[in-house]
Tab-separated table of C-alpha atoms in Angstrom:
chain	number	residue	atom	x	y	z
A	1	GLY	CA	108.940	91.363	109.553
A	2	ASP	CA	110.670	89.686	112.522
A	3	ALA	CA	113.524	91.404	114.336
A	4	HIS	CA	116.067	89.094	112.715
A	5	HIS	CA	114.808	90.208	109.297
A	6	HIS	CA	115.339	93.872	110.132
A	7	GLY	CA	117.692	95.576	107.712
A	8	SER	CA	117.213	93.124	104.852
A	9	LEU	CA	117.080	94.469	101.327
A	10	ALA	CA	114.593	94.369	98.498
A	11	PRO	CA	115.684	92.025	95.681
A	12	ASP	CA	118.584	93.151	93.464
A	13	GLU	CA	116.291	93.394	90.433
A	14	LEU	CA	114.263	96.074	92.267
A	15	GLY	CA	117.300	98.091	93.323
A	16	ALA	CA	118.313	96.316	96.574
A	17	TYR	CA	116.932	99.121	98.752
A	18	ALA	CA	116.507	98.998	102.529
A	19	ARG	CA	113.269	100.195	104.106
A	20	PRO	CA	114.798	103.193	105.950
A	21	ALA	CA	116.089	104.516	102.605
A	22	VAL	CA	112.655	104.420	100.968
A	23	GLN	CA	110.308	105.052	103.890
A	24	TRP	CA	109.700	108.629	102.708
A	25	LEU	CA	107.993	107.173	99.618
A	26	GLU	CA	105.294	105.410	101.628
A	27	GLY	CA	101.901	107.076	101.609
A	28	GLN	CA	98.932	108.086	99.529
A	29	TYR	CA	99.248	110.032	96.286
A	30	LEU	CA	96.781	111.839	94.067
A	31	THR	CA	97.707	110.467	90.637
A	32	LEU	CA	96.948	112.582	87.581
A	33	ARG	CA	97.340	111.820	83.881
A	34	PRO	CA	95.630	112.912	80.674
A	35	SER	CA	92.568	110.815	79.871
A	36	ILE	CA	93.387	108.387	77.078
A	37	GLU	CA	89.692	108.076	76.178
A	38	GLU	CA	88.608	111.732	76.319
A	39	SER	CA	90.826	114.403	74.781
A	40	GLY	CA	91.589	117.346	77.109
A	41	ALA	CA	90.242	115.665	80.247
A	42	VAL	CA	92.369	114.561	83.200
A	43	TYR	CA	92.003	111.202	84.922
A	44	ALA	CA	92.497	111.391	88.706
A	45	TYR	CA	92.853	108.456	91.098
A	46	LEU	CA	94.733	107.448	94.234
A	47	THR	CA	97.918	105.407	94.492
A	48	PHE	CA	99.075	103.914	97.791
A	49	ILE	CA	102.742	103.027	98.229
A	50	SER	CA	103.478	100.804	101.207
A	51	TRP	CA	106.033	98.368	102.598
A	52	ASP	CA	105.217	94.677	102.258
A	53	GLU	CA	106.582	93.107	105.463
A	54	GLU	CA	106.473	89.592	104.073
A	55	LYS	CA	108.222	90.254	100.749
A	56	GLU	CA	110.382	93.050	102.224
A	57	LEU	CA	109.861	95.516	99.409
A	58	LEU	CA	107.697	98.476	98.462
A	59	THR	CA	104.450	97.767	96.661
A	60	PHE	CA	101.833	100.059	95.172
A	61	ALA	CA	98.114	99.769	94.644
A	62	GLU	CA	95.738	102.056	92.796
A	63	SER	CA	92.149	102.821	93.567
A	64	ALA	CA	89.643	104.947	91.724
A	65	ARG	CA	87.823	105.635	94.995
A	66	LEU	CA	88.781	104.980	98.587
A	67	ASP	CA	86.142	102.268	98.929
A	68	SER	CA	86.620	100.547	95.576
A	69	ASP	CA	88.759	97.554	94.722
A	70	PHE	CA	92.300	98.301	93.693
A	71	THR	CA	92.638	98.325	89.938
A	72	GLN	CA	96.412	97.846	89.614
A	73	LYS	CA	98.883	96.391	92.087
A	74	GLY	CA	102.585	96.104	91.567
A	75	LEU	CA	106.137	96.411	92.769
A	76	VAL	CA	108.305	99.469	93.298
A	77	SER	CA	111.835	99.421	91.925
A	78	PHE	CA	114.203	102.106	93.146
A	79	PRO	CA	117.700	101.606	91.729
A	80	TYR	CA	120.077	103.936	93.526
A	81	ILE	CA	122.100	104.493	90.335
A	82	SER	CA	119.372	106.167	88.254
A	83	GLY	CA	117.599	107.781	91.190
A	84	HIS	CA	114.328	107.164	89.387
A	85	ILE	CA	111.363	105.267	90.738
A	86	TYR	CA	109.690	102.501	88.738
A	87	LEU	CA	106.180	101.233	89.497
A	88	VAL	CA	105.819	97.965	87.630
A	89	THR	CA	102.754	95.780	87.163
A	90	ASN	CA	103.148	92.311	85.671
A	91	THR	CA	99.892	90.564	84.834
A	92	SER	CA	100.677	87.161	83.283
A	93	GLY	CA	103.717	88.650	81.549
A	94	GLN	CA	101.906	91.803	80.391
A	95	TYR	CA	103.857	94.746	81.804
A	96	ARG	CA	102.730	98.247	82.598
A	97	MET	CA	105.241	100.740	83.941
A	98	ILE	CA	105.331	104.158	85.506
A	99	LEU	CA	108.774	105.811	85.511
A	100	LEU	CA	109.013	108.745	87.939
A	101	SER	CA	111.598	111.396	88.720
A	102	ARG	CA	112.674	112.072	92.290
A	103	PRO	CA	110.243	114.365	94.156
A	104	ASN	CA	110.252	118.139	93.700
A	105	ILE	CA	110.231	120.465	96.746
A	106	HIS	CA	106.502	119.791	97.242
A	107	GLY	CA	107.021	116.023	97.225
A	108	ALA	CA	105.409	115.555	93.803
A	109	MET	CA	106.946	112.980	91.470
A	110	SER	CA	106.406	113.169	87.721
A	111	GLY	CA	107.181	111.013	84.734
A	112	ILE	CA	105.755	108.690	82.115
A	113	LEU	CA	103.112	105.963	82.151
A	114	THR	CA	103.460	103.210	79.538
A	115	THR	CA	100.459	100.959	79.174
A	116	LEU	CA	98.040	99.386	76.715
A	117	ALA	CA	95.009	101.399	75.687
A	118	VAL	CA	91.862	100.099	74.038
A	119	GLY	CA	91.948	100.945	70.351
A	120	ASP	CA	89.483	100.029	67.600
A	121	GLY	CA	87.115	97.353	68.826
A	122	SER	CA	88.872	95.477	71.599
A	123	GLN	CA	92.342	95.785	70.098
A	124	LEU	CA	95.003	96.995	72.543
A	125	ILE	CA	97.491	99.661	71.483
A	126	PRO	CA	100.674	100.688	73.345
A	127	ALA	CA	100.209	104.147	74.872
A	128	ALA	CA	102.397	106.558	76.811
A	129	SER	CA	101.362	109.634	78.759
A	130	PRO	CA	102.680	112.121	81.309
A	131	ILE	CA	101.770	111.251	84.890
A	132	THR	CA	102.273	112.940	88.233
A	133	PHE	CA	101.994	111.773	91.849
A	134	ILE	CA	101.093	114.414	94.440
A	135	PRO	CA	101.258	113.485	98.151
A	136	VAL	CA	97.818	113.620	99.788
A	137	LYS	CA	97.892	115.380	103.134
A	138	ALA	CA	95.867	113.866	105.979
A	139	GLY	CA	92.243	114.991	105.933
A	140	TYR	CA	92.354	116.199	102.321
A	141	GLU	CA	89.965	114.413	99.978
A	142	PRO	CA	90.844	115.188	96.368
A	143	VAL	CA	88.268	115.025	93.595
A	144	LEU	CA	88.743	111.751	91.690
A	145	GLY	CA	87.570	110.296	88.399
A	146	LEU	CA	87.345	111.910	84.974
A	147	ILE	CA	87.933	115.652	85.425
A	148	ARG	CA	86.617	117.727	82.550
A	149	SER	CA	87.025	121.377	81.608
A	150	GLY	CA	84.708	123.547	83.712
A	151	MET	CA	84.978	121.382	86.824
A	152	GLU	CA	86.317	123.117	89.922
A	153	CYS	CA	89.688	121.335	90.088
A	154	PHE	CA	90.234	121.016	86.324
A	155	ASP	CA	92.620	123.975	85.862
A	156	GLU	CA	94.803	122.905	88.794
A	157	TYR	CA	94.912	119.240	87.704
A	158	ARG	CA	95.585	120.168	84.056
A	159	ARG	CA	98.435	122.477	85.131
A	160	CYS	CA	99.993	119.622	87.151
A	161	VAL	CA	99.817	117.277	84.145
A	162	ASP	CA	101.157	119.908	81.709
A	163	GLN	CA	104.041	120.640	84.096
A	164	VAL	CA	105.446	117.116	83.534
A	165	ALA	CA	106.645	118.105	80.057
A	166	ALA	CA	106.974	121.874	80.660
A	167	GLY	CA	109.182	121.297	83.718
A	168	ARG	CA	111.218	118.674	81.824
A	169	PHE	CA	110.429	115.937	84.362
A	170	ALA	CA	109.939	113.744	81.292
A	171	LEU	CA	110.676	114.256	77.625
A	172	PHE	CA	108.113	113.799	74.881
A	173	PRO	CA	110.184	114.379	71.721
A	174	SER	CA	108.300	116.024	68.902
A	175	LEU	CA	107.611	113.932	65.829
A	176	ASP	CA	107.745	116.850	63.346
């Protein structure tokens, strides 16, 4: 972060971006995806995207609640060529990735989460789901956690998640 470092780029493998080009991405996002564990429900949590002065790149961190420990931390890749945003977590070689489209007019970014879900017993199974990031305006405290049908924000959250596929922000080809 010294003056002589100003204008340096993130590593090539993350898209070689400069901070001024990605500053608009920094902030707090309400992150919504279908619950993997409970059919029909929506899982809501916060994601913070911020600039790491030391590493000179964007990082992200997730939290279920503002006061809880972050559950996932990772790096942001933003290759200019694809115009898509990649949030990548690498835990001892185990990767998890979120691939997002550029923001819509409301600043929301939508795409696909690829991860490992708990299957039978403790067996892990690859899973993919739609995911959307909605900028959180200052002073707004969204409802977080497992959002079930009948809860106040359920219809709005479900609509946001369904819009990922309906708005063709990501494709989920049919298997029939």
